[in-house]
Coordinates of C-alpha atoms in Angstrom, one line a residue:
X77 CA 200.6 208.4 93.2
X78 CA 202.5 209.4 90.5
X79 CA 205.5 211.7 93.8
X80 CA 205.7 208.0 95.0
X81 CA 206.6 206.7 92.1
X82 CA 209.2 209.1 91.1
X83 CA 210.1 208.9 94.8
X84 CA 211.5 205.0 94.4
X85 CA 213.0 206.2 91.0
X86 CA 215.4 208.1 92.6
X87 CA 216.2 205.9 94.8
X88 CA 216.6 203.0 91.8
X89 CA 219.1 205.8 90.3
X90 CA 220.8 206.3 92.7
X91 CA 221.4 203.0 94.3
X92 CA 222.7 202.0 90.2
X93 CA 224.6 205.0 89.4
X94 CA 226.5 204.0 92.9
X95 CA 226.9 200.9 92.1
X96 CA 227.9 201.5 88.8
X97 CA 225.0 200.2 87.0
X98 CA 223.3 203.3 85.5
X99 CA 224.4 204.4 82.2
X100 CA 224.4 200.2 80.9
X101 CA 220.9 199.7 82.2
X102 CA 219.4 203.0 80.9
X103 CA 220.7 202.8 77.4
X104 CA 218.9 199.4 77.6
X105 CA 216.1 201.1 79.0
X106 CA 215.3 205.5 79.3
X107 CA 214.4 206.4 82.8
X108 CA 210.9 206.8 81.8
X109 CA 210.2 202.9 81.3
X110 CA 211.8 202.7 84.1
X111 CA 209.8 205.2 85.9
X112 CA 206.7 202.7 84.3
X113 CA 208.7 199.4 86.2
X114 CA 208.3 201.3 88.8
X115 CA 205.0 202.8 88.6
X116 CA 203.8 198.5 88.1
X117 CA 205.7 196.8 90.9
X118 CA 204.1 199.4 92.7
X119 CA 200.3 199.0 92.0
X120 CA 201.2 195.4 92.5
X121 CA 202.0 196.6 95.8
X122 CA 198.8 197.8 96.4
X123 CA 196.3 195.2 95.0
X124 CA 197.8 193.1 97.8
X125 CA 197.8 196.1 100.6
X126 CA 202.1 195.8 101.3
X127 CA 203.6 199.1 102.9
X128 CA 207.2 199.8 99.0
X129 CA 208.9 200.9 102.0
X130 CA 210.0 196.6 102.0
X131 CA 211.3 196.1 99.2
X132 CA 214.7 196.4 98.6
X133 CA 213.9 198.9 95.1
X134 CA 218.3 199.2 94.2
X135 CA 219.3 196.0 94.6
X136 CA 216.0 194.9 93.3
X137 CA 217.2 196.8 89.9
X138 CA 220.8 196.4 89.6
X139 CA 219.0 192.7 87.4
X140 CA 216.9 195.5 85.1
X141 CA 219.5 195.1 82.6
X142 CA 219.3 191.4 81.8
X143 CA 216.2 191.7 80.4
X144 CA 215.0 192.8 77.2
X145 CA 211.7 194.3 78.3
X146 CA 210.1 195.0 81.2
X147 CA 207.3 192.4 81.7
X148 CA 210.1 190.0 81.2
X149 CA 211.7 191.7 84.2
X150 CA 208.8 191.8 86.4
X151 CA 207.9 188.1 85.5
X152 CA 211.3 187.6 86.9
X153 CA 210.5 189.2 89.8
X154 CA 207.1 186.6 90.3
X155 CA 209.1 184.0 90.1
X156 CA 212.0 185.1 93.4
X157 CA 208.8 185.7 94.6
X158 CA 210.4 190.7 95.6
X159 CA 206.8 190.7 94.4
X160 CA 203.0 188.5 94.2
X161 CA 201.2 187.4 91.3
X162 CA 199.3 190.0 89.5
X163 CA 195.8 189.3 90.7
X164 CA 194.4 191.2 86.9
X165 CA 196.3 188.5 85.6
X166 CA 195.0 185.1 87.2
X167 CA 191.7 186.5 85.9
X168 CA 192.1 187.3 82.2
X169 CA 194.2 184.2 81.5
X170 CA 191.6 182.0 84.2
X171 CA 188.4 183.9 82.0
X172 CA 190.2 182.3 79.1
X173 CA 191.2 179.7 79.6
X174 CA 188.0 178.6 81.1
X175 CA 186.1 179.5 77.8
X176 CA 189.5 177.7 75.5
X177 CA 187.8 174.8 77.6
X178 CA 183.8 175.0 76.7
X179 CA 185.2 175.4 73.2
X180 CA 187.6 172.1 73.1
X181 CA 184.0 170.4 75.1
X182 CA 182.1 171.6 72.2
X183 CA 184.4 169.7 69.5
X184 CA 185.2 166.4 71.7
X185 CA 181.1 166.0 71.8
X186 CA 180.0 166.6 68.4
X187 CA 181.5 163.0 67.6
X188 CA 178.8 161.2 70.7
X189 CA 175.7 160.5 71.4
X190 CA 173.2 163.1 70.6
X191 CA 171.9 162.7 74.3
X192 CA 174.6 162.9 75.9
X193 CA 175.1 166.1 74.0
X194 CA 172.6 168.0 74.4
X195 CA 172.6 167.1 78.1
X196 CA 176.6 168.5 78.0
X197 CA 175.2 171.2 76.2
X198 CA 173.0 172.1 78.9
X199 CA 175.6 171.9 81.1
X200 CA 177.5 174.0 79.3
X201 CA 174.8 177.0 79.2
X202 CA 174.7 176.5 83.3
X203 CA 178.2 177.2 83.7
X204 CA 177.7 180.0 80.8
X205 CA 175.4 181.5 83.5
X206 CA 177.6 180.4 85.6
X207 CA 180.2 182.9 84.2
X208 CA 178.6 186.3 84.4
X209 CA 178.7 186.3 88.0
X210 CA 183.0 185.9 87.0
X211 CA 182.4 188.8 84.8
X212 CA 180.6 190.8 87.6
X213 CA 182.4 189.6 90.2
X214 CA 186.0 190.7 87.8
X215 CA 184.1 194.0 87.3
X216 CA 183.9 194.5 91.3
X217 CA 186.8 193.7 91.7
X218 CA 188.4 196.7 88.7
X219 CA 186.0 198.6 90.8
X220 CA 187.6 198.1 94.4
X221 CA 191.2 197.7 93.2
X222 CA 191.4 202.0 91.0
X223 CA 189.4 203.2 95.0
X224 CA 192.2 201.1 97.2
X225 CA 194.5 203.7 95.4
X226 CA 192.6 206.9 96.5
X227 CA 190.9 204.9 100.0
X228 CA 193.4 202.7 101.6
X229 CA 190.4 201.0 104.2
X230 CA 189.2 199.0 101.3
X231 CA 192.6 196.8 100.7
X232 CA 190.4 194.1 103.1
X233 CA 187.1 194.4 101.1
X234 CA 188.9 194.2 97.8
X235 CA 190.6 190.9 98.7
X236 CA 187.3 188.9 99.7
X237 CA 186.4 189.8 96.7
X238 CA 189.4 188.7 95.1
X239 CA 189.0 185.2 97.3
X240 CA 185.7 185.2 95.9
X241 CA 186.2 184.9 92.6
X242 CA 189.1 182.9 92.6
X243 CA 186.2 180.2 94.1
X244 CA 184.3 180.8 91.8
X245 CA 186.9 180.3 89.0
X246 CA 188.3 177.2 90.8
X247 CA 184.9 175.3 91.1
X248 CA 183.9 176.0 86.4
X249 CA 187.2 175.1 86.2
X250 CA 186.1 171.2 88.5
X251 CA 182.0 171.4 86.6
X252 CA 184.5 171.6 83.4
X253 CA 186.6 168.8 84.2
X254 CA 183.7 166.4 85.3
X255 CA 181.9 167.3 81.9
X256 CA 185.0 166.9 80.3
X257 CA 185.8 163.0 82.0
X258 CA 182.4 162.5 80.3
X259 CA 182.5 163.4 77.0
X260 CA 186.0 160.8 77.4
X261 CA 183.8 158.2 78.7
X262 CA 181.0 159.1 75.8
X263 CA 183.3 158.5 73.4
X264 CA 184.5 155.7 73.7
X265 CA 180.7 154.3 73.6
X266 CA 179.3 153.2 70.0
X267 CA 177.5 156.5 68.5
X268 CA 174.6 155.7 67.2
X269 CA 174.0 156.6 63.7
X270 CA 171.7 159.7 62.7
X271 CA 168.8 159.3 60.3
X272 CA 168.5 162.7 59.0
X273 CA 164.6 164.3 58.5
X274 CA 164.0 163.3 55.2
X275 CA 164.3 160.1 56.1
X276 CA 162.5 160.7 59.5
X277 CA 159.5 162.4 57.5
X278 CA 159.5 159.3 55.9
X279 CA 159.7 156.9 58.8
X280 CA 156.3 158.1 60.3
X281 CA 154.9 158.6 57.5
X282 CA 155.3 155.0 56.4
X283 CA 153.7 154.0 60.0
X284 CA 150.7 156.7 59.5
X285 CA 150.2 155.8 56.7
X286 CA 150.6 152.2 56.7
X287 CA 147.6 151.7 60.0
X288 CA 145.7 154.8 58.8
X289 CA 144.0 154.0 55.0
X290 CA 141.9 157.5 54.8
X291 CA 145.2 159.3 56.1
X292 CA 144.6 161.7 52.5
X293 CA 148.1 163.3 53.9
X294 CA 150.8 164.6 55.2
X295 CA 152.7 168.0 55.3
X296 CA 155.2 169.9 57.3
X297 CA 156.4 173.3 58.7
X298 CA 159.2 173.9 56.9
X299 CA 160.4 176.3 60.0
X300 CA 159.6 172.9 62.8
X301 CA 161.1 170.3 60.3
X302 CA 159.2 168.1 62.4
X303 CA 156.3 169.1 62.1
X304 CA 153.3 168.5 59.7
X305 CA 149.4 168.9 59.5
X306 CA 148.3 165.4 59.0
X307 CA 144.3 165.5 56.5
X308 CA 142.0 162.8 57.6
X309 CA 139.1 161.1 57.8
X310 CA 136.5 162.3 60.6
X311 CA 136.0 158.2 61.2
X312 CA 140.0 157.5 62.1
X313 CA 139.5 160.7 64.4
X314 CA 139.8 158.8 68.0
X315 CA 142.3 155.8 66.3
X316 CA 145.3 158.7 64.6
X317 CA 145.6 160.2 68.1
X318 CA 145.9 157.4 69.4
X319 CA 148.5 156.4 67.2
X320 CA 150.0 159.9 67.5
X321 CA 150.9 159.2 70.6
X322 CA 151.8 156.0 70.2
X323 CA 154.9 157.1 67.5
X324 CA 154.7 159.6 70.6
X325 CA 154.3 162.9 69.1
X326 CA 152.5 166.0 70.2
X327 CA 148.8 166.9 69.3
X328 CA 149.2 170.4 68.9
X329 CA 146.3 172.0 67.4
X330 CA 143.1 170.8 65.2
X331 CA 143.1 173.1 61.8
X332 CA 140.1 174.0 60.6
X333 CA 138.2 172.5 57.4
X334 CA 135.6 171.5 55.1
X335 CA 134.0 167.8 56.6
X336 CA 134.5 165.5 56.0
X337 CA 137.7 166.2 56.8
X338 CA 140.4 166.5 59.5
X339 CA 143.1 168.6 59.9
X340 CA 145.0 167.5 62.9
X341 CA 148.7 169.8 64.2
X342 CA 150.6 167.4 65.3
X343 CA 155.6 168.2 66.9
X344 CA 157.1 164.2 66.4
X345 CA 160.3 166.7 67.7
X346 CA 161.9 165.4 70.7
X347 CA 159.1 161.4 69.3
X348 CA 161.6 158.4 69.3
X349 CA 162.8 157.8 65.4
X350 CA 160.4 155.4 64.7
X351 CA 161.5 151.5 62.8
X352 CA 162.2 151.6 59.5
X353 CA 160.1 150.6 56.7
X354 CA 160.6 147.1 55.5
X355 CA 163.8 146.4 52.9
X356 CA 163.1 147.7 49.2
X357 CA 163.9 143.7 48.3
X358 CA 161.7 142.2 51.3
X359 CA 158.7 144.4 50.2
X360 CA 159.5 143.6 46.2
X361 CA 158.8 139.9 47.2
X362 CA 155.5 140.8 49.0
X363 CA 154.6 142.3 46.6
X364 CA 154.6 139.7 44.4
X365 CA 153.4 137.5 46.9
X366 CA 150.5 139.0 47.4
X367 CA 149.9 138.9 43.1
X368 CA 150.3 135.0 43.9
X369 CA 148.5 134.1 46.7
X370 CA 145.2 137.0 45.8
X371 CA 145.1 134.9 42.5
X372 CA 145.5 131.4 43.2
X373 CA 143.2 132.3 46.0
X374 CA 140.5 133.2 43.4
X375 CA 141.1 130.5 41.3
X376 CA 140.1 127.3 44.5
X377 CA 143.8 126.7 45.2
X378 CA 146.3 126.9 47.9
X379 CA 149.1 129.4 47.5
X380 CA 151.5 127.9 50.2
X381 CA 151.3 124.2 48.0
X382 CA 152.9 126.2 45.0
X383 CA 155.1 128.3 47.2
X384 CA 158.1 125.9 45.8
X385 CA 157.7 127.6 42.2
X386 CA 156.5 131.2 43.5
X387 CA 160.8 131.0 45.3
X388 CA 162.6 129.0 41.7
X389 CA 160.9 132.0 39.7
X390 CA 162.0 135.3 42.3
X391 CA 165.7 133.0 42.6
X392 CA 165.8 132.6 38.8
X393 CA 165.7 136.3 38.3
X394 CA 166.9 137.6 41.3
X395 CA 168.8 140.3 38.9
X396 CA 166.9 140.5 36.7
X397 CA 164.5 144.7 36.9
X398 CA 161.1 144.7 39.0
X399 CA 159.6 144.8 36.3
X400 CA 160.8 141.2 35.0
X401 CA 159.7 139.4 38.3
X402 CA 156.1 141.0 38.2
X403 CA 155.4 139.1 34.4
X404 CA 156.7 136.2 35.3
X405 CA 154.9 136.1 38.7
X406 CA 151.8 136.7 37.1
X407 CA 152.4 133.9 33.4
X408 CA 153.5 131.4 36.9
X409 CA 149.8 132.3 39.0
X410 CA 148.0 132.2 35.4
X411 CA 149.2 128.4 34.9
X412 CA 148.5 127.3 38.3
X413 CA 144.8 128.4 37.7
X414 CA 144.9 127.1 34.3
X415 CA 145.3 123.7 36.5
X416 CA 143.6 124.0 39.2
X417 CA 140.3 124.9 37.0
X418 CA 141.6 121.9 34.1
X419 CA 137.1 121.4 33.8
X420 CA 136.3 116.9 34.9
X421 CA 136.1 115.0 31.1
X422 CA 132.3 114.4 30.8
X423 CA 130.8 110.9 31.8
X424 CA 129.9 108.1 30.4
X425 CA 125.2 107.9 29.5
X426 CA 123.8 105.8 27.1
X427 CA 122.5 107.7 24.4
X428 CA 121.3 110.3 23.9
X429 CA 124.2 111.7 26.2
X430 CA 123.5 114.3 28.1
X431 CA 125.4 117.1 27.3
X432 CA 128.4 118.2 28.9
X433 CA 128.8 120.6 32.4
X434 CA 130.3 123.3 31.1
X435 CA 133.5 124.4 32.5
X436 CA 133.3 126.7 35.5
X437 CA 134.1 129.8 34.4
X438 CA 138.2 130.7 35.0
X439 CA 138.5 134.1 37.7
X440 CA 141.3 135.4 37.5
X441 CA 141.0 138.4 40.3
X442 CA 143.6 140.9 40.1
X443 CA 145.8 139.8 36.9
X444 CA 143.7 141.8 34.9
X445 CA 144.0 145.4 35.1
X446 CA 142.4 147.9 32.8
X447 CA 143.6 151.0 30.0
X448 CA 143.3 154.4 31.9
X449 CA 141.8 157.6 29.9
X450 CA 141.6 160.8 29.9
X451 CA 138.1 161.7 29.6
X452 CA 136.4 165.9 29.5
X453 CA 135.0 166.9 32.7
X454 CA 134.0 170.0 34.4
X455 CA 134.2 170.7 37.4
X456 CA 130.5 171.1 39.7
X457 CA 131.7 174.9 41.6
X458 CA 132.6 176.8 39.2
X459 CA 132.2 174.9 35.4
X460 CA 135.7 175.0 34.4
X461 CA 137.0 171.8 31.9
X462 CA 140.0 170.0 33.0
X463 CA 141.1 167.5 31.9
X464 CA 140.5 164.0 34.5
X465 CA 140.5 160.2 34.2
X466 CA 137.4 158.1 33.0
X467 CA 135.2 156.5 35.1
X468 CA 136.7 153.3 36.1
X469 CA 139.7 154.3 36.7
X470 CA 138.4 156.7 38.9
X471 CA 136.7 154.1 40.8
X472 CA 139.8 152.2 41.6
X473 CA 141.9 155.4 42.2
X474 CA 138.7 156.5 45.0
X475 CA 140.1 153.1 46.7
X476 CA 144.1 153.6 46.3
X477 CA 143.9 156.3 46.9
X478 CA 141.7 157.7 49.3
X479 CA 140.8 160.7 49.1
X480 CA 137.5 162.7 49.3
X481 CA 135.0 162.8 46.2
X482 CA 134.6 166.6 45.8
X483 CA 138.1 165.9 45.2
X484 CA 138.2 163.7 41.9
X485 CA 135.4 166.4 40.9
X486 CA 137.1 169.0 41.2
X487 CA 139.4 170.6 38.9
X488 CA 143.3 171.0 39.0
X489 CA 143.2 174.2 40.2
X490 CA 140.7 174.0 43.0
X491 CA 142.1 171.0 43.8
X492 CA 145.7 172.5 45.3
X493 CA 143.8 175.7 45.6
X494 CA 139.7 174.9 47.9
X495 CA 140.8 171.5 49.3
X496 CA 145.3 173.0 49.6
X497 CA 146.3 168.4 47.5
X498 CA 148.2 168.2 44.9
X499 CA 146.8 167.4 42.0
X500 CA 145.3 163.7 40.7
X501 CA 148.7 163.7 37.9
X502 CA 150.7 165.0 41.7
X503 CA 149.0 162.6 44.2
X504 CA 150.1 159.8 41.3
X505 CA 153.2 160.8 40.8
X506 CA 153.9 160.7 44.9
X507 CA 152.4 157.6 44.8
X508 CA 155.1 155.9 42.2
X509 CA 157.7 157.4 43.8
X510 CA 157.1 156.2 47.1
X511 CA 154.2 153.4 46.9
X512 CA 155.0 152.2 51.0
X513 CA 154.5 154.9 52.5
X514 CA 150.8 155.9 49.8
X515 CA 149.5 152.6 49.2
X516 CA 148.2 150.1 51.5
X517 CA 149.1 146.9 51.8
X518 CA 146.0 145.2 51.7
X519 CA 146.0 146.7 47.8
X520 CA 148.5 145.1 46.7
X521 CA 146.5 141.9 47.1
X522 CA 143.4 143.3 45.4
X523 CA 144.4 145.4 42.6
X524 CA 147.8 143.3 42.1
X525 CA 148.4 145.3 38.7
X526 CA 148.7 148.3 40.4
X527 CA 152.3 150.0 39.9
X528 CA 151.5 149.4 36.3
X529 CA 148.0 151.0 36.0
X530 CA 149.5 153.8 37.9
X531 CA 151.9 154.3 35.7
X532 CA 150.1 153.9 32.9
X533 CA 147.3 156.6 34.3
X534 CA 150.7 159.1 34.6
X535 CA 151.5 159.0 30.9
X536 CA 147.8 159.3 29.2
X537 CA 147.7 162.1 31.3
X538 CA 150.7 164.0 30.9
X539 CA 150.9 163.4 26.7
X540 CA 146.5 165.1 26.7
X541 CA 148.7 167.3 28.8
X542 CA 147.3 168.0 32.0
X543 CA 148.1 169.4 35.2

């Protein structure tokens, strides 16, 4: 190649000297730079199999002095069609454009529906896979170009490979353009709100625990955010599996555990987000109405007859804390129960008067709360002495927090290590933090004071130093 470069350089030098442009040209471009320009032009012609003899080298270089760099001069020759465009440059520019357009697509798609984003990402992955084909063709073209310089017979194969590469790039550009139109359409649609992982977990827990009372515990994986272990009583196993399918979850396996527990490993990653639990205000209203109606019904009355008085109390205390509204509803329920259970006047009889009929005993089920007390217990398995609640309190908790009997009788350390569940104090704290998830709805009707009872039990255990 070098003798060929030197030959055409001499033609350029001789012509520029004849037209008295040589001195002006070499002041701007030294001879080595002019040789480099000649070499680049010959390389470009070799890409297309064009004989350098077809060019008027001298006349072509008369304008070199008018440019700042050789690159600008080469671009000028391309524009004026003295030489064909660079295939190498086309490949590089096209590859960069494809990469930039894909990046812009991903940036635009972040503001659209997650399902559209997922579909677009899958399609972009396919395009990136096809981009590997572009890279392979590009390497083959470069290898053929190097060989063409030595073997002129390979020019046709080189041209074919370059044509294949052009078609592949154009096809990918069309794919990206179709994706861009899809993204633009999706951006004009309203975006559904994104539900955080913690909120999704809370919703799944609510729908499981509120409908299957003996779901004891739900432990979420750290590495897979929506995969969990669900501990349930064996009698509820079939109901649990049915509910998992209803929520769109995938049952993975059953983990080994001591009877009567059974533990299901479940993945909700692909499940639709379930509806949110009732809003706090509505939930509080349900709790208070449950307490109120349970007390009235136990006294033999019809709660609906007194709904207006119930609503008046809630409306009057709408801006007050829940504890105040609860006390007001309890007082109203007591007053109504007193009205319902007023004894009739004794009948008038001739002497000796019969003893008056004793008034019926007032029944106020659910409004009398036992006071939780702390006592010392001994673990039946290990003999460890520990602090727990008295028998009356535990009998209530067994109905509210459906852990097995063995767990209630175990020490805090055995509750954590053997059962792998929270301690009694931790379970009470969890129930108070999210009662709508951990406490079944029926409990508020049977034990309307349950939240206050749990608070006092928690405080007693903390004061006594329980773990």
